Every structure is written in structure tokens, then in C-alpha cells.
Tab-separated table of N, CA and C and ligand atoms in Angstrom:
chain	number	residue	atom	x	y	z
A	1	UNK	N	51.806	-56.067	-44.414
A	1	UNK	CA	50.989	-57.526	-43.283
A	1	UNK	C	52.573	-57.763	-42.789
A	2	UNK	N	52.679	-57.938	-41.599
A	2	UNK	CA	54.421	-58.507	-41.163
A	2	UNK	C	54.581	-59.819	-41.856
A	3	UNK	N	55.854	-60.381	-42.176
A	3	UNK	CA	56.142	-61.621	-42.783
A	3	UNK	C	56.228	-62.831	-41.804
A	4	UNK	N	55.279	-63.748	-42.392
A	4	UNK	CA	55.362	-64.751	-41.215
A	4	UNK	C	56.329	-65.697	-41.255
A	5	UNK	N	56.982	-65.954	-40.341
A	5	UNK	CA	58.082	-67.237	-40.299
A	5	UNK	C	57.944	-68.205	-39.560
A	6	UNK	N	57.848	-69.342	-40.148
A	6	UNK	CA	57.973	-70.637	-39.510
A	6	UNK	C	59.529	-71.391	-39.095
A	7	UNK	N	59.079	-71.484	-37.833
A	7	UNK	CA	60.114	-72.033	-37.075
A	7	UNK	C	59.869	-73.242	-36.455
A	8	UNK	N	60.960	-74.005	-37.309
A	8	UNK	CA	61.257	-76.065	-36.643
A	8	UNK	C	62.343	-76.053	-36.328
A	9	UNK	N	62.190	-76.055	-34.714
A	9	UNK	CA	63.175	-76.653	-34.184
A	9	UNK	C	62.684	-77.020	-32.643
A	10	UNK	N	63.486	-77.980	-32.258
A	10	UNK	CA	63.165	-78.973	-30.891
A	10	UNK	C	63.580	-78.801	-29.639
A	11	UNK	N	64.874	-77.811	-29.803
A	11	UNK	CA	65.276	-77.537	-28.631
A	11	UNK	C	64.805	-76.152	-27.917
A	12	UNK	N	64.358	-75.993	-26.762
A	12	UNK	CA	63.245	-75.086	-26.416
A	12	UNK	C	64.004	-73.795	-26.151
A	13	UNK	N	65.167	-73.666	-25.551
A	13	UNK	CA	65.884	-72.695	-25.320
A	13	UNK	C	66.286	-71.861	-26.803
A	14	UNK	N	66.744	-72.696	-28.022
A	14	UNK	CA	66.790	-72.198	-29.158
A	14	UNK	C	65.683	-71.254	-30.144
A	15	UNK	N	64.180	-72.301	-29.452
A	15	UNK	CA	63.311	-71.764	-30.114
A	15	UNK	C	62.805	-70.814	-29.517
A	16	UNK	N	62.820	-70.559	-28.015
A	16	UNK	CA	62.584	-69.455	-27.558
A	16	UNK	C	63.677	-67.952	-27.742
A	17	UNK	N	64.912	-68.564	-27.915
A	17	UNK	CA	65.545	-67.305	-28.449
A	17	UNK	C	65.288	-66.674	-30.118
A	18	UNK	N	65.141	-67.983	-31.181
A	18	UNK	CA	64.510	-67.208	-32.313
A	18	UNK	C	63.678	-66.435	-32.556
A	19	UNK	N	62.549	-67.046	-31.582
A	19	UNK	CA	61.205	-66.518	-31.306
A	19	UNK	C	61.001	-64.929	-30.896
A	20	UNK	N	62.277	-64.799	-29.904
A	20	UNK	CA	62.273	-63.572	-29.482
A	20	UNK	C	62.581	-62.334	-30.195
A	21	UNK	N	64.000	-63.138	-30.913
A	21	UNK	CA	64.885	-62.071	-31.660
A	21	UNK	C	63.892	-61.840	-33.097
A	22	UNK	N	63.081	-62.459	-33.728
A	22	UNK	CA	61.951	-62.181	-34.664
A	22	UNK	C	60.619	-61.529	-34.656
A	23	UNK	N	60.101	-61.929	-33.149
A	23	UNK	CA	58.901	-60.807	-32.754
A	23	UNK	C	59.501	-59.596	-32.402
A	24	UNK	N	60.580	-59.283	-31.851
A	24	UNK	CA	61.209	-57.914	-31.728
A	24	UNK	C	61.465	-57.130	-32.745
A	25	UNK	N	61.609	-57.721	-34.083
A	25	UNK	CA	62.148	-57.101	-35.055
A	25	UNK	C	61.087	-57.230	-36.076
A	26	UNK	N	59.957	-57.656	-35.436
A	26	UNK	CA	58.448	-57.165	-36.490
A	26	UNK	C	58.125	-58.117	-36.759
A	27	UNK	N	58.428	-59.558	-36.685
A	27	UNK	CA	58.019	-61.054	-37.795
A	27	UNK	C	56.940	-61.493	-36.853
A	28	UNK	N	55.832	-61.998	-37.724
A	28	UNK	CA	55.023	-62.931	-36.758
A	28	UNK	C	55.610	-64.273	-37.056
A	29	UNK	N	55.514	-64.884	-35.846
A	29	UNK	CA	56.311	-66.836	-35.494
A	29	UNK	C	55.339	-67.835	-35.728
A	30	UNK	N	55.464	-68.418	-36.207
A	30	UNK	CA	54.952	-69.569	-36.116
A	30	UNK	C	55.643	-70.396	-35.827
A	31	UNK	N	55.134	-71.388	-34.660
A	31	UNK	CA	56.219	-72.630	-33.676
A	31	UNK	C	55.771	-73.785	-34.670
A	32	UNK	N	56.793	-74.749	-34.327
A	32	UNK	CA	56.498	-76.177	-34.550
A	32	UNK	C	58.159	-77.008	-34.039
A	33	UNK	N	57.752	-77.918	-33.415
A	33	UNK	CA	58.504	-78.840	-32.727
A	33	UNK	C	59.294	-80.077	-33.653
A	34	UNK	N	58.654	-80.556	-34.385
A	34	UNK	CA	59.281	-81.374	-35.735
A	34	UNK	C	58.644	-81.188	-37.024
A	35	UNK	N	58.806	-82.248	-37.701
A	35	UNK	CA	58.700	-81.990	-38.803
A	35	UNK	C	57.490	-82.262	-39.172
A	36	UNK	N	57.035	-83.062	-38.955
A	36	UNK	CA	55.192	-83.718	-39.488
A	36	UNK	C	54.445	-82.608	-38.953
A	37	UNK	N	54.414	-81.947	-37.935
A	37	UNK	CA	53.520	-80.942	-37.357
A	37	UNK	C	53.667	-79.599	-38.202
A	38	UNK	N	55.487	-79.786	-38.344
A	38	UNK	CA	55.444	-78.137	-39.379
A	38	UNK	C	54.625	-78.235	-40.596
A	39	UNK	N	55.002	-79.187	-41.284
A	39	UNK	CA	54.287	-79.359	-42.807
A	39	UNK	C	53.084	-79.166	-42.559
A	40	UNK	N	52.107	-79.725	-41.807
A	40	UNK	CA	50.936	-79.592	-41.491
A	40	UNK	C	50.465	-77.885	-41.332
A	41	UNK	N	51.336	-77.322	-40.403
A	41	UNK	CA	50.872	-75.778	-39.735
A	41	UNK	C	51.241	-75.189	-40.874
A	42	UNK	N	52.170	-75.440	-41.985
A	42	UNK	CA	52.558	-74.528	-43.146
A	42	UNK	C	51.833	-74.611	-43.835
A	43	UNK	N	50.971	-75.962	-44.156
A	43	UNK	CA	49.417	-75.884	-45.361
A	43	UNK	C	48.689	-74.785	-44.526
A	44	UNK	N	48.609	-74.744	-43.507
A	44	UNK	CA	47.678	-73.732	-42.946
A	44	UNK	C	47.823	-72.669	-43.226
A	45	UNK	N	48.674	-71.976	-42.511
A	45	UNK	CA	49.762	-70.694	-42.345
A	45	UNK	C	50.235	-70.024	-43.638
A	46	UNK	N	50.968	-70.713	-44.403
A	46	UNK	CA	51.505	-70.296	-45.751
A	46	UNK	C	52.512	-69.223	-45.075
A	47	UNK	N	53.616	-69.825	-44.405
A	47	UNK	CA	54.943	-68.544	-43.838
A	47	UNK	C	55.173	-68.061	-45.329
A	48	UNK	N	55.875	-67.220	-44.954
A	48	UNK	CA	56.825	-66.664	-45.858
A	48	UNK	C	58.321	-66.918	-45.947
A	49	UNK	N	58.634	-67.301	-44.666
A	49	UNK	CA	60.172	-67.880	-45.042
A	49	UNK	C	59.849	-68.919	-43.647
A	50	UNK	N	60.854	-70.194	-44.037
A	50	UNK	CA	60.943	-71.303	-42.955
A	50	UNK	C	62.068	-71.448	-42.604
A	51	UNK	N	62.122	-71.350	-41.117
A	51	UNK	CA	63.603	-71.557	-40.800
A	51	UNK	C	63.794	-73.223	-39.759
A	52	UNK	N	64.646	-73.864	-40.675
A	52	UNK	CA	64.755	-75.430	-40.348
A	52	UNK	C	65.969	-75.780	-39.451
A	53	UNK	N	65.650	-76.111	-38.178
A	53	UNK	CA	66.580	-76.788	-37.738
A	53	UNK	C	67.140	-78.203	-38.501
A	54	UNK	N	68.289	-78.754	-38.630
A	54	UNK	CA	68.306	-79.822	-39.079
A	54	UNK	C	68.241	-80.826	-38.347
A	55	UNK	N	68.616	-81.022	-37.325
A	55	UNK	CA	68.686	-81.727	-36.364
A	55	UNK	C	67.375	-82.062	-35.376
A	56	UNK	N	66.246	-82.914	-35.930
A	56	UNK	CA	65.211	-83.168	-35.459
A	56	UNK	C	64.663	-84.540	-34.896
A	57	UNK	N	63.666	-84.710	-34.501
A	57	UNK	CA	63.121	-85.860	-33.956
A	57	UNK	C	62.661	-86.382	-34.932
A	58	UNK	N	62.377	-88.197	-35.114
A	58	UNK	CA	61.983	-88.463	-35.778
A	58	UNK	C	62.294	-88.260	-37.761
A	59	UNK	N	61.787	-86.695	-37.964
A	59	UNK	CA	62.210	-86.862	-39.367
A	59	UNK	C	62.871	-85.810	-39.202
A	60	UNK	N	64.432	-85.672	-40.039
A	60	UNK	CA	65.805	-84.579	-39.878
A	60	UNK	C	65.062	-83.553	-41.230
A	61	UNK	N	66.045	-82.577	-40.544
A	61	UNK	CA	65.661	-81.227	-41.526
A	61	UNK	C	65.812	-81.660	-43.193
A	62	UNK	N	66.539	-82.694	-43.422
A	62	UNK	CA	66.492	-82.735	-44.845
A	62	UNK	C	65.777	-82.989	-45.478
A	63	UNK	N	64.816	-84.167	-44.786
A	63	UNK	CA	63.530	-84.901	-45.066
A	63	UNK	C	62.490	-83.979	-45.517
A	64	UNK	N	62.721	-82.976	-44.075
A	64	UNK	CA	61.643	-81.922	-43.829
A	64	UNK	C	61.818	-81.443	-45.400
A	65	UNK	N	62.549	-80.699	-45.882
A	65	UNK	CA	63.137	-79.678	-46.822
A	65	UNK	C	62.587	-80.001	-48.148
A	66	UNK	N	63.143	-81.463	-48.230
A	66	UNK	CA	62.596	-82.150	-49.582
A	66	UNK	C	61.199	-82.858	-49.642
A	67	UNK	N	60.398	-82.760	-48.286
A	67	UNK	CA	58.905	-82.529	-48.465
A	67	UNK	C	58.240	-81.545	-48.962
A	68	UNK	N	58.624	-80.431	-48.355
A	68	UNK	CA	58.263	-78.979	-48.836
A	68	UNK	C	59.088	-78.478	-50.008
A	69	UNK	N	59.575	-78.889	-50.719
A	69	UNK	CA	60.021	-78.855	-52.004
A	69	UNK	C	59.093	-79.704	-53.181
A	70	UNK	N	58.325	-80.878	-52.246
A	70	UNK	CA	57.974	-81.796	-53.316
A	70	UNK	C	56.570	-81.225	-53.618
A	71	UNK	N	56.302	-80.134	-52.707
A	71	UNK	CA	54.709	-79.626	-52.497
A	71	UNK	C	54.854	-77.948	-53.321
A	72	UNK	N	53.891	-78.262	-54.596
A	72	UNK	CA	54.276	-77.047	-55.291
A	72	UNK	C	53.869	-75.695	-54.484
A	73	UNK	N	52.764	-75.322	-53.411
A	73	UNK	CA	52.545	-74.516	-52.443
A	73	UNK	C	53.930	-73.833	-52.182
A	74	UNK	N	55.153	-75.058	-51.956
A	74	UNK	CA	55.952	-74.250	-51.110
A	74	UNK	C	57.420	-74.131	-51.804
A	75	UNK	N	57.263	-74.445	-53.442
A	75	UNK	CA	58.448	-74.490	-54.417
A	75	UNK	C	59.540	-73.207	-54.258
A	76	UNK	N	58.688	-71.917	-53.724
A	76	UNK	CA	59.517	-70.872	-53.939
A	76	UNK	C	59.454	-70.301	-52.634
A	77	UNK	N	59.338	-70.869	-51.435
A	77	UNK	CA	59.367	-70.021	-50.121
A	77	UNK	C	60.888	-70.574	-49.801
A	78	UNK	N	61.630	-69.530	-49.552
A	78	UNK	CA	62.628	-69.548	-48.569
A	78	UNK	C	62.943	-70.610	-47.318
A	79	UNK	N	63.411	-71.877	-47.265
A	79	UNK	CA	63.936	-72.335	-46.259
A	79	UNK	C	65.260	-72.074	-46.073
A	80	UNK	N	65.619	-72.010	-45.042
A	80	UNK	CA	66.780	-71.812	-43.916
A	80	UNK	C	67.108	-72.645	-43.480
A	81	UNK	N	68.401	-73.368	-43.198
A	81	UNK	CA	68.455	-74.559	-42.407
A	81	UNK	C	69.598	-73.832	-41.097
A	82	UNK	N	69.053	-74.449	-40.294
A	82	UNK	CA	69.542	-73.860	-39.239
A	82	UNK	C	71.033	-75.102	-38.758
A	83	UNK	N	72.270	-74.996	-38.920
A	83	UNK	CA	73.093	-75.902	-39.057
A	83	UNK	C	73.915	-75.470	-37.808
A	84	UNK	N	74.568	-76.326	-37.270
A	84	UNK	CA	75.489	-76.573	-36.271
A	84	UNK	C	76.701	-76.219	-36.685
A	85	UNK	N	77.660	-74.877	-36.228
A	85	UNK	CA	78.748	-74.856	-36.770
A	85	UNK	C	79.796	-75.928	-36.761
A	86	UNK	N	79.848	-76.795	-35.951
A	86	UNK	CA	80.472	-77.643	-36.132
A	86	UNK	C	80.485	-78.400	-37.281
A	87	UNK	N	79.601	-78.754	-37.805
A	87	UNK	CA	79.131	-80.078	-38.905
A	87	UNK	C	79.049	-79.033	-40.405
A	88	UNK	N	80.019	-79.026	-40.657
A	88	UNK	CA	80.531	-78.383	-42.197
A	88	UNK	C	79.986	-78.872	-43.458
A	89	UNK	N	79.527	-80.532	-43.189
A	89	UNK	CA	78.949	-80.738	-44.297
A	89	UNK	C	77.262	-80.780	-43.957
A	90	UNK	N	77.022	-80.698	-43.305
A	90	UNK	CA	75.476	-80.050	-42.947
A	90	UNK	C	74.937	-79.077	-43.740
A	91	UNK	N	75.882	-78.231	-44.317
A	91	UNK	CA	75.609	-77.101	-45.066
A	91	UNK	C	74.986	-77.555	-46.698
A	92	UNK	N	76.426	-78.584	-47.319
A	92	UNK	CA	76.353	-78.598	-48.440
A	92	UNK	C	74.943	-79.578	-48.597
A	93	UNK	N	74.704	-80.351	-47.534
A	93	UNK	CA	73.471	-81.536	-47.532
A	93	UNK	C	72.217	-80.983	-47.252
A	94	UNK	N	72.409	-79.650	-46.830
A	94	UNK	CA	71.043	-78.518	-46.508
A	94	UNK	C	70.418	-78.041	-48.111
A	95	UNK	N	71.647	-77.475	-48.576
A	95	UNK	CA	71.386	-77.037	-50.112
A	95	UNK	C	70.729	-77.931	-50.773
A	96	UNK	N	71.737	-79.491	-51.098
A	96	UNK	CA	70.881	-80.441	-51.694
A	96	UNK	C	69.547	-81.019	-51.403
A	97	UNK	N	69.211	-80.891	-50.178
A	97	UNK	CA	67.708	-81.101	-49.829
A	97	UNK	C	66.688	-80.221	-50.038
A	98	UNK	N	67.199	-79.122	-50.723
A	98	UNK	CA	66.467	-78.073	-50.796
A	98	UNK	C	66.104	-76.410	-50.878
A	99	UNK	N	67.193	-76.765	-49.391
A	99	UNK	CA	67.061	-75.331	-48.703
A	99	UNK	C	67.662	-74.287	-49.336
A	100	UNK	N	67.438	-72.870	-49.059
A	100	UNK	CA	67.701	-71.961	-49.879
A	100	UNK	C	68.908	-71.563	-49.315
A	101	UNK	N	69.358	-71.401	-47.848
A	101	UNK	CA	70.747	-71.220	-47.532
A	101	UNK	C	70.838	-71.763	-46.291
A	102	UNK	N	71.934	-70.868	-45.475
A	102	UNK	CA	71.925	-71.992	-43.630
A	102	UNK	C	72.392	-70.794	-43.120
A	103	UNK	N	71.933	-70.816	-41.554
A	103	UNK	CA	72.566	-69.603	-40.795
A	103	UNK	C	72.920	-70.305	-39.348
A	104	UNK	N	74.185	-70.067	-38.816
A	104	UNK	CA	74.870	-71.494	-38.071
A	104	UNK	C	74.554	-71.276	-36.744
A	105	UNK	N	74.282	-72.307	-35.845
A	105	UNK	CA	74.306	-72.317	-34.639
A	105	UNK	C	75.481	-72.196	-34.020
A	106	UNK	N	75.682	-71.693	-32.638
A	106	UNK	CA	75.154	-71.216	-31.954
A	106	UNK	C	74.534	-69.659	-32.927
A	107	UNK	N	73.342	-69.751	-32.088
A	107	UNK	CA	72.691	-67.993	-33.175
A	107	UNK	C	73.438	-67.280	-32.348
A	108	UNK	N	73.991	-66.273	-33.066
A	108	UNK	CA	74.153	-64.847	-33.024
A	108	UNK	C	73.356	-63.950	-32.821
A	109	UNK	N	72.815	-63.426	-31.619
A	109	UNK	CA	71.854	-62.596	-31.527
A	109	UNK	C	72.414	-61.270	-32.257
A	110	UNK	N	73.023	-60.622	-32.465
A	110	UNK	CA	73.655	-59.522	-33.461
A	110	UNK	C	73.433	-60.028	-34.667
A	111	UNK	N	73.623	-61.042	-35.576
A	111	UNK	CA	73.858	-61.040	-37.109
A	111	UNK	C	72.398	-62.038	-37.552
A	112	UNK	N	71.757	-62.874	-36.499
A	112	UNK	CA	70.778	-63.338	-36.869
A	112	UNK	C	69.787	-62.781	-37.647
A	113	UNK	N	69.297	-61.685	-37.429
A	113	UNK	CA	68.204	-61.104	-38.209
A	113	UNK	C	68.769	-60.419	-39.579
A	114	UNK	N	69.899	-59.593	-39.918
A	114	UNK	CA	70.567	-59.608	-40.849
A	114	UNK	C	70.567	-60.821	-41.927
A	115	UNK	N	71.174	-61.472	-40.933
A	115	UNK	CA	71.593	-63.033	-42.309
A	115	UNK	C	70.228	-63.343	-43.035
A	116	UNK	N	69.132	-63.424	-41.935
A	116	UNK	CA	67.708	-63.856	-42.323
A	116	UNK	C	67.069	-63.190	-43.309
A	117	UNK	N	67.294	-61.771	-43.295
A	117	UNK	CA	66.539	-60.658	-44.207
A	117	UNK	C	67.183	-60.918	-45.677
A	118	UNK	N	68.139	-61.407	-45.495
A	118	UNK	CA	68.578	-61.445	-46.988
A	118	UNK	C	67.853	-62.867	-47.620
A	119	UNK	N	67.040	-63.544	-46.997
A	119	UNK	CA	66.537	-64.677	-47.741
A	119	UNK	C	65.212	-64.114	-47.742
A	120	UNK	N	64.498	-63.033	-47.677
A	120	UNK	CA	63.200	-62.695	-47.876
A	120	UNK	C	62.529	-62.045	-48.877
A	121	UNK	N	61.870	-62.715	-49.347
A	121	UNK	CA	61.637	-62.218	-50.864
A	121	UNK	C	61.545	-60.453	-50.595
A	122	UNK	N	62.039	-60.043	-51.838
A	122	UNK	CA	61.855	-58.454	-51.945
A	122	UNK	C	60.961	-57.985	-51.517
A	123	UNK	N	60.707	-56.802	-50.890
A	123	UNK	CA	59.365	-56.110	-50.686
A	123	UNK	C	58.963	-56.639	-49.452
A	124	UNK	N	59.478	-57.594	-48.694
A	124	UNK	CA	59.043	-57.955	-47.237
A	124	UNK	C	60.155	-57.567	-46.780
A	125	UNK	N	61.120	-56.744	-46.910
A	125	UNK	CA	62.291	-56.718	-46.026
A	125	UNK	C	62.739	-55.258	-45.569
A	126	UNK	N	61.438	-54.467	-45.994
A	126	UNK	CA	61.465	-52.923	-45.042
A	126	UNK	C	60.614	-52.746	-43.777
A	127	UNK	N	60.477	-53.875	-43.478
A	127	UNK	CA	59.311	-53.380	-41.914
A	127	UNK	C	60.563	-53.698	-40.864
A	128	UNK	N	61.722	-53.744	-40.983
A	128	UNK	CA	62.351	-53.937	-39.635
A	128	UNK	C	62.939	-52.396	-39.185
A	129	UNK	N	61.800	-51.707	-38.467
A	129	UNK	CA	62.271	-50.347	-38.264
A	129	UNK	C	63.193	-50.479	-37.080
A	130	UNK	N	63.306	-51.487	-35.996
A	130	UNK	CA	64.077	-51.110	-35.070
A	130	UNK	C	65.372	-51.278	-35.459
A	131	UNK	N	65.406	-52.300	-36.304
A	131	UNK	CA	66.837	-52.545	-37.111
A	131	UNK	C	67.558	-51.620	-37.432
A	132	UNK	N	66.915	-50.876	-38.139
A	132	UNK	CA	67.376	-49.765	-39.146
A	132	UNK	C	67.529	-48.395	-38.386
A	133	UNK	N	66.575	-48.441	-36.884
A	133	UNK	CA	66.913	-47.147	-36.206
A	133	UNK	C	67.967	-47.148	-35.379
A	134	UNK	N	68.905	-48.394	-35.120
A	134	UNK	CA	69.900	-48.621	-34.186
A	134	UNK	C	71.389	-48.244	-34.442
B	201	MN	MN1	67.809	-79.784	-33.436
């Protein structure tokens, strides 16, 4: 089965780019544009990994991360914060909020997938045939 990645991102261009990269590398993608609907969708779909934009409308990414961590079903799911390169303090704050790691914006199409694969639970890493064939 393909690893399922829940992408929580309110910027349409970023959402498009991240979705494109993930699908191109063989991942299943679930999209959400705000925290509340993301939590709702995650309950139903059980993603293998969550990519979380920090700057979201209404509920920010830190709150979303701590909400996920308060649910036992999501205690072990990797949550990767997508933080702005300029906002250095965001990285520590995301880890404090329960995120597993972070990837910096702007998204670099060449390093995004290798970065993300570091956080996938083992056994779910070797599906990426296009990546290794390159
Ligand atoms: Mn945003």
C-alpha cells in the first residue's frame, strides 16, 4: 500500500506543489486547508504522515500539532511542520508543540521528498522507485 500523507496547507500554490511532488513519487495525498477539517479528515483516513503548515487561518499549526498529540490514535504519527525559512523561532516552537521535525519553505522540489522520507516509519520508505531510478 502507498503511504498516505495528509497535507495541511492553506496556500493553494504550496498545496499544489506539495501534492504534485508527493503523487509523482508514489504517495497517496489527502488535502486539508485548515486545522479543524484536517483533524476531522485524519480521524477518518489515518494518514501515515502529516505535513503541517504553521501559518494557518483560525487554528495555527502549533495548536493543530498539540491537538493531534492529545489523541492516542495520532501519538506516533510523524508530523512534519512546514516552516518559513525566515522564521527561525518557528522550528523550536513546532518541536515543542509535538512535531517530529520540520521542512523549510520555500519548498525545494529537489530536496523535499528525500527530507520527508527521513520521517516515514521504516518499512514505508522503499516505495519510491522514481527517486532511486534517477
Ligand atoms: Mn499558510
